[in-house]
Amino acid sequence: MGVVGDRIGPVRFRDRFLQGESVEGSVRSPILSSWQRSRLLGLSPDQSELPFQQDFDVDGPLLRAAEPVLDRLQAIFAGSQTNICLADGHGMVLARRFGEKSMARRLAPIQTVPGFVFAEQFAGTNGIGLSLAERRLCQVYGAEHFAERSQSSACTAIPLRDQLSGHIQGVLCLGYPYTEADPALIPVVRKAAEAIERRLMDQSSAREHGLLQAYLDTASLALSGEHGLDGHPVAMADFLQSELEQSDQATLKERATELMSGDRRAAAEVPLSRGRWVTLVSRPVTSATGVEGVVVEALLPEDSERHAPAPTHPHAPAATPTALGPHVTPGPEPATVRARGAPLAERPAGEAAGEAARAPAVGPSQGRVRGLVLVGEPEVGKYAVAARRRLELLAEASNRIGTTLDVSRTAWELAETAVPRLADFVTIDLPGGVLLGEESPHPTTEMHRTVVHGIREDCPFYPVGTQVSLRPTTPHMRCIATRQPVLEQDLKAAFGWIAQDPRHAELLLAHNIHSLITVPLLARGAVLGVASFYRSQDPAPYGDDDRSLAQELAARASLCIDNARRYTREHTLALSLQRSLLPRGLPEQSAVEVAHRYLPAESGVGGDWFDVIPLSGARVALLVGDVVGHGLHAAATMGRLRTAARNFAELELAPDELLTHLDNLMVRLDREEGADGPGSASTGIVGATCLYAIYDPTSQQCTMARAGHPPPALVQPDGAVSLLDLPAGPPLGLGGLPFESVEIRLPEHSQLVLYTDGLIEDRHRDVDVALDALNRALAHPDRAPEETCQAVLDAVAPEHPADDIALLVARTHAVPADRIATWELAADPALVSEVRAASVEQLNRWGLEESAFATELLLSELVTNAVRYGTAPIRVRLIHDRNLICEVHDASSSAPRMRQSATTDEGGRGLFLVAQLAQSWGTRYTTSGKVIWAECTLAAA
């Protein structure tokens, strides 16, 4: 990368960038982001002036902690061209060391004299500035530096943090010629930084030791009576360990930490197990070196005092100054102590704590045990409290985020968890594809504002639903590009964020929004979006601990969002499959007026289906079924069952016979899928339920059978509603059990209502309650089937259905008697001509004279076959419906078969002629024989 001749880094790409060309993908993302910020700041590559501060603390804690480490690094790099630099948290250089001492004389003051500020907003892209901006170890090579003066060198820089608070205290940077770049420098810099951070921590420990010594000195004076105090010291830690459970000890530590972080005189009564109480008192203390801190002591009640162990000297060595320790001293007790059972309370200075300090001396028999629980600086207590609250927030997030498998709802749960404990406002942007369950190939170009949540509703963020177009310089795009969270402590100085939409940024700043953390939502290698956390109420900016917490929250939410996305994808696929397998339209028939509804379950698509199948003789079959289970497998199984049911219906099977064939099919399918073994990926079919009904409008008879399915409802023309008492039958898939059909006469304009159990079954109500609601919703016979469907769903369907709902409402019609003509005849060929003549006369009465020739020829062939090959009695029927239907019934069970006749054959062409004249023809069997039927359109006839 770069020009090989002069070997000074990505010169070519830097020049292209400065000329306004795109170099995205050619330059490391942190470097490109820094270049973009430098250009937005108006910096020039040839600038040489930097801010200089001469009056800085040469004996500050960072410099004291780093000096031995800097000396050691100077010895390691002795004789080399390495420049060792220490800067503070604002980028100002505090100290420099050189591997070769003559470098201090050869280099320009800006590279040798402490006091120059190398923060990014002044120096552009460089090791110190980039490390502070990215808040992690960074390396800059050659022309990756924005300023031309630094392009002949390379550097490795790492932030120095306070191990207690996590705040960045400074930067350690190694500079060297680009030709001497070596990956081995990274562990050297890391170890040096760790050493400096440990020494900073040791300084903090020394401060706490000083506070502890001040407390012990005070205790010693109290024991000597110089302050008029008297009493008997006891070993507090021994008592606590012997008398208090671990949970009680943890409670005391937690409450003491809160008191210490308050930085004031206060008292609190802490409830313990077994109905006991301990009073905690906090008061300030100052060490000999002037360090101000807080001491928290425990005051034991009378009953605990009697069980206290033997006394010990107050100058016993401390195990740790911030834990329950053995250092105790008697002292004045508070004037009042709340009775056991009083609520937990904290009393500020002037009340309990003040009273404790002003109380009169007590004698040996009157004194209470007062022992040290915690000593330290208030800031330490604040860090401890903040750390505990972060852990509590993470624990709560585990329970609150991901309660549903809805992408948008999961994003909302992340925002609701973060506000107000981490952020005052949260926005979440997701690609449109993720919302639909897909992976987005271009997440940065199709972001949609999915969540806006905060402590107020008047903050002018982009509203939900807006497509958000982000510039590369924004923190949102930077976090997506680097796949790391980006912290902007001061939004007024976040030029990349402001440049996205200056007017919008001005509005947000006017609402006191001052700090931002953007976190990429990543799961399984895919970018799912970006979450932004804004702070406004707390004047302190976000820190690294906040960034880590936001990253952890986002990581947990990302997995939940990805699970929801995958579920959404599968749900969408299953729903698409389900809908593709359901009827797309209702067939033309005049037997019933039909309306239907299908409502998928919220938790997943199941295997519910319905069908309307026209049959011969103007009849119609109504079918509703339910496959056990959810998902793609249930939908696929439903499709196989529906297809099989239609094929069996075409065979004109009776309802009980059709269910028997479906039952056998389910058994075979289950056996085939179970053959893969218990470890196979396929899921065995558990079973299905089904209700099959055939309605004949010529007789108004309806034949029904069910296999474990809820019974249908019948609405009489007068409004009476009843559930039909049909034999339940076993569910499909059990095999070997019989089904029973029932025949019922349905008055004209009755409504037959078929449904699946998802309509009436709900864990929040009893089935009988749902059936009562169904009866009330159906008791309106004047409604059209469409209106009935909607009324039933509105009144009966669960608010959040856990199972699919299929609903079919059929209003019956009857074929008028004057549109049916029937003739009985014996098996005599001479009677064929009479039937032909009678049929022509009937067609003339119906006004179908044009159909007479074709119908006469068709009936002649069918009746002749019945007379020749069938058995008496023979019955001929014409039905004038949407089409003209010709039926010939005889008592024989043998069916005619169309065959290909040879040119020399004298017969065998009758059924071929019937097939040519009719739109469709076939045979159906009855209990008394068979019916050969032919149907032709009136237009064709």
mmCIF file of N, CA and C in Angstrom, residues 707-791:
data_model
loop_
_atom_site.group_PDB
_atom_site.id
_atom_site.type_symbol
_atom_site.label_atom_id
_atom_site.label_comp_id
_atom_site.label_asym_id
_atom_site.label_seq_id
_atom_site.Cartn_x
_atom_site.Cartn_y
_atom_site.Cartn_z
ATOM 1 N N ALA A 707 -62.731 -35.991 12.053
ATOM 2 C CA ALA A 707 -61.629 -36.760 12.649
ATOM 3 C C ALA A 707 -60.998 -35.904 13.738
ATOM 4 N N GLY A 708 -61.566 -35.984 14.942
ATOM 5 C CA GLY A 708 -61.024 -35.253 16.077
ATOM 6 C C GLY A 708 -61.165 -33.751 15.993
ATOM 7 N N HIS A 709 -62.001 -33.259 15.111
ATOM 8 C CA HIS A 709 -62.120 -31.831 14.868
ATOM 9 C C HIS A 709 -63.310 -31.253 15.633
ATOM 10 N N PRO A 710 -63.264 -29.949 15.993
ATOM 11 C CA PRO A 710 -64.435 -29.344 16.643
ATOM 12 C C PRO A 710 -65.665 -29.456 15.762
ATOM 13 N N PRO A 711 -66.837 -29.672 16.357
ATOM 14 C CA PRO A 711 -68.052 -29.829 15.547
ATOM 15 C C PRO A 711 -68.450 -28.514 14.899
ATOM 16 N N PRO A 712 -69.114 -28.588 13.756
ATOM 17 C CA PRO A 712 -69.541 -27.350 13.088
ATOM 18 C C PRO A 712 -70.768 -26.754 13.775
ATOM 19 N N ALA A 713 -70.983 -25.490 13.488
ATOM 20 C CA ALA A 713 -72.171 -24.808 14.001
ATOM 21 C C ALA A 713 -73.161 -24.623 12.854
ATOM 22 N N LEU A 714 -74.449 -24.758 13.187
ATOM 23 C CA LEU A 714 -75.507 -24.582 12.190
ATOM 24 C C LEU A 714 -76.402 -23.435 12.643
ATOM 25 N N VAL A 715 -76.584 -22.483 11.729
ATOM 26 C CA VAL A 715 -77.462 -21.341 11.991
ATOM 27 C C VAL A 715 -78.717 -21.541 11.151
ATOM 28 N N GLN A 716 -79.839 -21.761 11.813
ATOM 29 C CA GLN A 716 -81.099 -21.962 11.114
ATOM 30 C C GLN A 716 -81.598 -20.642 10.535
ATOM 31 N N PRO A 717 -82.459 -20.686 9.533
ATOM 32 C CA PRO A 717 -82.999 -19.424 8.968
ATOM 33 C C PRO A 717 -83.709 -18.554 9.995
ATOM 34 N N ASP A 718 -84.196 -19.168 11.084
ATOM 35 C CA ASP A 718 -84.880 -18.379 12.109
ATOM 36 C C ASP A 718 -83.925 -17.828 13.151
ATOM 37 N N GLY A 719 -82.618 -18.088 13.020
ATOM 38 C CA GLY A 719 -81.628 -17.556 13.950
ATOM 39 C C GLY A 719 -81.186 -18.518 15.016
ATOM 40 N N ALA A 720 -81.787 -19.687 15.108
ATOM 41 C CA ALA A 720 -81.369 -20.668 16.107
ATOM 42 C C ALA A 720 -79.976 -21.198 15.755
ATOM 43 N N VAL A 721 -79.118 -21.275 16.774
ATOM 44 C CA VAL A 721 -77.731 -21.714 16.578
ATOM 45 C C VAL A 721 -77.512 -22.976 17.392
ATOM 46 N N SER A 722 -76.872 -23.972 16.776
ATOM 47 C CA SER A 722 -76.583 -25.225 17.480
ATOM 48 C C SER A 722 -75.276 -25.798 16.950
ATOM 49 N N LEU A 723 -74.597 -26.508 17.833
ATOM 50 C CA LEU A 723 -73.424 -27.273 17.430
ATOM 51 C C LEU A 723 -73.889 -28.667 17.047
ATOM 52 N N LEU A 724 -73.586 -29.100 15.832
ATOM 53 C CA LEU A 724 -74.079 -30.386 15.334
ATOM 54 C C LEU A 724 -73.398 -31.531 16.076
ATOM 55 N N ASP A 725 -74.210 -32.466 16.484
ATOM 56 C CA ASP A 725 -73.716 -33.610 17.254
ATOM 57 C C ASP A 725 -73.210 -34.675 16.297
ATOM 58 N N LEU A 726 -71.934 -34.560 15.933
ATOM 59 C CA LEU A 726 -71.328 -35.542 15.030
ATOM 60 C C LEU A 726 -70.411 -36.456 15.830
ATOM 61 N N PRO A 727 -70.306 -37.713 15.437
ATOM 62 C CA PRO A 727 -69.307 -38.580 16.076
ATOM 63 C C PRO A 727 -67.912 -37.967 15.924
ATOM 64 N N ALA A 728 -67.173 -37.887 17.039
ATOM 65 C CA ALA A 728 -65.903 -37.161 17.031
ATOM 66 C C ALA A 728 -64.885 -37.799 16.104
ATOM 67 N N GLY A 729 -64.759 -39.108 16.156
ATOM 68 C CA GLY A 729 -63.744 -39.764 15.346
ATOM 69 C C GLY A 729 -62.348 -39.492 15.873
ATOM 70 N N PRO A 730 -61.401 -40.378 15.611
ATOM 71 C CA PRO A 730 -60.021 -40.174 16.073
ATOM 72 C C PRO A 730 -59.292 -39.173 15.170
ATOM 73 N N PRO A 731 -58.278 -38.478 15.692
ATOM 74 C CA PRO A 731 -57.466 -37.622 14.820
ATOM 75 C C PRO A 731 -56.772 -38.437 13.738
ATOM 76 N N LEU A 732 -56.460 -37.785 12.653
ATOM 77 C CA LEU A 732 -55.758 -38.456 11.561
ATOM 78 C C LEU A 732 -54.345 -38.823 12.005
ATOM 79 N N GLY A 733 -53.904 -39.990 11.615
ATOM 80 C CA GLY A 733 -52.551 -40.424 11.923
ATOM 81 C C GLY A 733 -52.480 -41.534 12.932
ATOM 82 N N LEU A 734 -53.586 -41.843 13.609
ATOM 83 C CA LEU A 734 -53.557 -42.946 14.572
ATOM 84 C C LEU A 734 -53.629 -44.291 13.877
ATOM 85 N N GLY A 735 -54.410 -44.368 12.807
ATOM 86 C CA GLY A 735 -54.476 -45.567 11.986
ATOM 87 C C GLY A 735 -55.364 -46.654 12.565
ATOM 88 N N GLY A 736 -56.157 -47.275 11.666
ATOM 89 C CA GLY A 736 -56.925 -48.450 12.036
ATOM 90 C C GLY A 736 -58.251 -48.201 12.701
ATOM 91 N N LEU A 737 -58.590 -46.976 13.031
ATOM 92 C CA LEU A 737 -59.848 -46.687 13.711
ATOM 93 C C LEU A 737 -60.871 -46.168 12.705
ATOM 94 N N PRO A 738 -62.148 -46.536 12.873
ATOM 95 C CA PRO A 738 -63.161 -46.171 11.862
ATOM 96 C C PRO A 738 -63.674 -44.748 12.061
ATOM 97 N N PHE A 739 -64.261 -44.234 10.989
ATOM 98 C CA PHE A 739 -64.932 -42.940 11.028
ATOM 99 C C PHE A 739 -66.390 -43.164 10.653
ATOM 100 N N GLU A 740 -67.244 -42.252 11.083
ATOM 101 C CA GLU A 740 -68.678 -42.417 10.870
ATOM 102 C C GLU A 740 -69.254 -41.156 10.259
ATOM 103 N N SER A 741 -70.059 -41.336 9.207
ATOM 104 C CA SER A 741 -70.723 -40.216 8.557
ATOM 105 C C SER A 741 -72.125 -40.039 9.107
ATOM 106 N N VAL A 742 -72.577 -38.781 9.078
ATOM 107 C CA VAL A 742 -73.930 -38.439 9.508
ATOM 108 C C VAL A 742 -74.560 -37.580 8.419
ATOM 109 N N GLU A 743 -75.840 -37.877 8.099
ATOM 110 C CA GLU A 743 -76.543 -37.118 7.078
ATOM 111 C C GLU A 743 -77.618 -36.252 7.738
ATOM 112 N N ILE A 744 -77.592 -34.958 7.406
ATOM 113 C CA ILE A 744 -78.508 -33.992 8.010
ATOM 114 C C ILE A 744 -79.121 -33.151 6.895
ATOM 115 N N ARG A 745 -80.413 -32.855 7.023
ATOM 116 C CA ARG A 745 -81.053 -31.978 6.052
ATOM 117 C C ARG A 745 -80.909 -30.535 6.517
ATOM 118 N N LEU A 746 -80.432 -29.703 5.621
ATOM 119 C CA LEU A 746 -80.215 -28.299 5.937
ATOM 120 C C LEU A 746 -81.265 -27.460 5.216
ATOM 121 N N PRO A 747 -82.055 -26.716 5.968
ATOM 122 C CA PRO A 747 -83.047 -25.841 5.298
ATOM 123 C C PRO A 747 -82.323 -24.828 4.411
ATOM 124 N N GLU A 748 -83.004 -24.411 3.383
ATOM 125 C CA GLU A 748 -82.410 -23.422 2.490
ATOM 126 C C GLU A 748 -82.129 -22.135 3.259
ATOM 127 N N HIS A 749 -80.995 -21.503 2.934
ATOM 128 C CA HIS A 749 -80.513 -20.282 3.574
ATOM 129 C C HIS A 749 -80.010 -20.510 5.007
ATOM 130 N N SER A 750 -79.779 -21.772 5.354
ATOM 131 C CA SER A 750 -79.056 -22.042 6.601
ATOM 132 C C SER A 750 -77.586 -21.651 6.416
ATOM 133 N N GLN A 751 -76.892 -21.463 7.545
ATOM 134 C CA GLN A 751 -75.457 -21.182 7.493
ATOM 135 C C GLN A 751 -74.719 -22.277 8.247
ATOM 136 N N LEU A 752 -73.821 -22.934 7.536
ATOM 137 C CA LEU A 752 -72.969 -23.955 8.131
ATOM 138 C C LEU A 752 -71.609 -23.323 8.402
ATOM 139 N N VAL A 753 -71.148 -23.367 9.656
ATOM 140 C CA VAL A 753 -69.918 -22.680 10.078
ATOM 141 C C VAL A 753 -68.898 -23.731 10.491
ATOM 142 N N LEU A 754 -67.801 -23.782 9.760
ATOM 143 C CA LEU A 754 -66.699 -24.688 10.050
ATOM 144 C C LEU A 754 -65.497 -23.860 10.509
ATOM 145 N N TYR A 755 -64.755 -24.357 11.494
ATOM 146 C CA TYR A 755 -63.658 -23.586 12.054
ATOM 147 C C TYR A 755 -62.628 -24.540 12.653
ATOM 148 N N THR A 756 -61.453 -24.019 12.919
ATOM 149 C CA THR A 756 -60.419 -24.787 13.610
ATOM 150 C C THR A 756 -60.364 -24.383 15.075
ATOM 151 N N ASP A 757 -59.663 -25.177 15.883
ATOM 152 C CA ASP A 757 -59.700 -24.962 17.335
ATOM 153 C C ASP A 757 -59.013 -23.671 17.769
ATOM 154 N N GLY A 758 -58.195 -23.051 16.894
ATOM 155 C CA GLY A 758 -57.579 -21.785 17.260
ATOM 156 C C GLY A 758 -58.590 -20.685 17.520
ATOM 157 N N LEU A 759 -59.810 -20.841 16.997
ATOM 158 C CA LEU A 759 -60.839 -19.824 17.193
ATOM 159 C C LEU A 759 -61.374 -19.843 18.619
ATOM 160 N N ILE A 760 -61.502 -21.018 19.196
ATOM 161 C CA ILE A 760 -62.190 -21.126 20.492
ATOM 162 C C ILE A 760 -61.244 -21.451 21.636
ATOM 163 N N GLU A 761 -60.030 -21.890 21.358
ATOM 164 C CA GLU A 761 -59.106 -22.264 22.429
ATOM 165 C C GLU A 761 -58.178 -21.110 22.739
ATOM 166 N N ASP A 762 -58.139 -20.749 24.018
ATOM 167 C CA ASP A 762 -57.289 -19.660 24.490
ATOM 168 C C ASP A 762 -56.977 -19.949 25.959
ATOM 169 N N ARG A 763 -55.708 -19.843 26.335
ATOM 170 C CA ARG A 763 -55.325 -20.170 27.705
ATOM 171 C C ARG A 763 -55.903 -19.183 28.716
ATOM 172 N N HIS A 764 -56.380 -18.049 28.256
ATOM 173 C CA HIS A 764 -56.910 -17.047 29.166
ATOM 174 C C HIS A 764 -58.425 -17.158 29.369
ATOM 175 N N ARG A 765 -59.084 -18.142 28.744
ATOM 176 C CA ARG A 765 -60.527 -18.285 28.917
ATOM 177 C C ARG A 765 -60.913 -19.741 28.713
ATOM 178 N N ASP A 766 -62.084 -20.078 29.209
ATOM 179 C CA ASP A 766 -62.599 -21.427 29.083
ATOM 180 C C ASP A 766 -63.227 -21.620 27.692
ATOM 181 N N VAL A 767 -63.186 -22.863 27.214
ATOM 182 C CA VAL A 767 -63.735 -23.155 25.889
ATOM 183 C C VAL A 767 -65.227 -22.885 25.849
ATOM 184 N N ASP A 768 -65.925 -23.185 26.951
ATOM 185 C CA ASP A 768 -67.376 -22.954 26.965
ATOM 186 C C ASP A 768 -67.699 -21.478 26.820
ATOM 187 N N VAL A 769 -66.860 -20.620 27.402
ATOM 188 C CA VAL A 769 -67.072 -19.183 27.251
ATOM 189 C C VAL A 769 -66.923 -18.779 25.788
ATOM 190 N N ALA A 770 -65.915 -19.353 25.120
ATOM 191 C CA ALA A 770 -65.712 -19.034 23.711
ATOM 192 C C ALA A 770 -66.875 -19.543 22.858
ATOM 193 N N LEU A 771 -67.392 -20.731 23.178
ATOM 194 C CA LEU A 771 -68.519 -21.264 22.403
ATOM 195 C C LEU A 771 -69.778 -20.426 22.606
ATOM 196 N N ASP A 772 -69.971 -19.933 23.826
ATOM 197 C CA ASP A 772 -71.119 -19.037 24.054
ATOM 198 C C ASP A 772 -70.984 -17.766 23.223
ATOM 199 N N ALA A 773 -69.770 -17.223 23.172
ATOM 200 C CA ALA A 773 -69.544 -16.031 22.355
ATOM 201 C C ALA A 773 -69.770 -16.332 20.877
ATOM 202 N N LEU A 774 -69.389 -17.542 20.459
ATOM 203 C CA LEU A 774 -69.610 -17.931 19.066
ATOM 204 C C LEU A 774 -71.101 -18.005 18.765
ATOM 205 N N ASN A 775 -71.867 -18.588 19.662
ATOM 206 C CA ASN A 775 -73.308 -18.688 19.449
ATOM 207 C C ASN A 775 -73.947 -17.308 19.334
ATOM 208 N N ARG A 776 -73.526 -16.393 20.206
ATOM 209 C CA ARG A 776 -74.098 -15.043 20.144
ATOM 210 C C ARG A 776 -73.725 -14.335 18.851
ATOM 211 N N ALA A 777 -72.487 -14.538 18.385
ATOM 212 C CA ALA A 777 -72.050 -13.878 17.156
ATOM 213 C C ALA A 777 -72.764 -14.434 15.933
ATOM 214 N N LEU A 778 -73.187 -15.705 15.988
ATOM 215 C CA LEU A 778 -73.829 -16.333 14.824
ATOM 216 C C LEU A 778 -75.333 -16.115 14.786
ATOM 217 N N ALA A 779 -75.910 -15.658 15.880
ATOM 218 C CA ALA A 779 -77.374 -15.561 15.965
ATOM 219 C C ALA A 779 -77.926 -14.367 15.193
ATOM 220 N N HIS A 780 -77.476 -14.225 13.969
ATOM 221 C CA HIS A 780 -77.959 -13.155 13.085
ATOM 222 C C HIS A 780 -78.083 -13.744 11.681
ATOM 223 N N PRO A 781 -79.134 -14.459 11.392
ATOM 224 C CA PRO A 781 -79.239 -15.179 10.115
ATOM 225 C C PRO A 781 -79.321 -14.262 8.912
ATOM 226 N N ASP A 782 -79.647 -12.985 9.145
ATOM 227 C CA ASP A 782 -79.782 -12.086 8.010
ATOM 228 C C ASP A 782 -78.434 -11.590 7.497
ATOM 229 N N ARG A 783 -77.370 -11.873 8.218
ATOM 230 C CA ARG A 783 -76.058 -11.423 7.776
ATOM 231 C C ARG A 783 -75.572 -12.241 6.581
ATOM 232 N N ALA A 784 -74.814 -11.587 5.723
ATOM 233 C CA ALA A 784 -74.137 -12.297 4.643
ATOM 234 C C ALA A 784 -72.952 -13.057 5.220
ATOM 235 N N PRO A 785 -72.497 -14.127 4.564
ATOM 236 C CA PRO A 785 -71.347 -14.883 5.087
ATOM 237 C C PRO A 785 -70.113 -14.027 5.353
ATOM 238 N N GLU A 786 -69.854 -13.020 4.517
ATOM 239 C CA GLU A 786 -68.702 -12.144 4.755
ATOM 240 C C GLU A 786 -68.851 -11.401 6.083
ATOM 241 N N GLU A 787 -70.025 -10.888 6.322
ATOM 242 C CA GLU A 787 -70.267 -10.178 7.576
ATOM 243 C C GLU A 787 -70.193 -11.129 8.762
ATOM 244 N N THR A 788 -70.683 -12.343 8.575
ATOM 245 C CA THR A 788 -70.629 -13.322 9.656
ATOM 246 C C THR A 788 -69.185 -13.659 10.010
ATOM 247 N N CYS A 789 -68.355 -13.841 8.996
ATOM 248 C CA CYS A 789 -66.937 -14.134 9.245
ATOM 249 C C CYS A 789 -66.292 -13.055 10.107
ATOM 250 N N GLN A 790 -66.501 -11.811 9.725
ATOM 251 C CA GLN A 790 -65.869 -10.720 10.458
ATOM 252 C C GLN A 790 -66.429 -10.602 11.864
ATOM 253 N N ALA A 791 -67.733 -10.790 12.005
ATOM 254 C CA ALA A 791 -68.342 -10.710 13.328
ATOM 255 C C ALA A 791 -67.817 -11.805 14.251
#
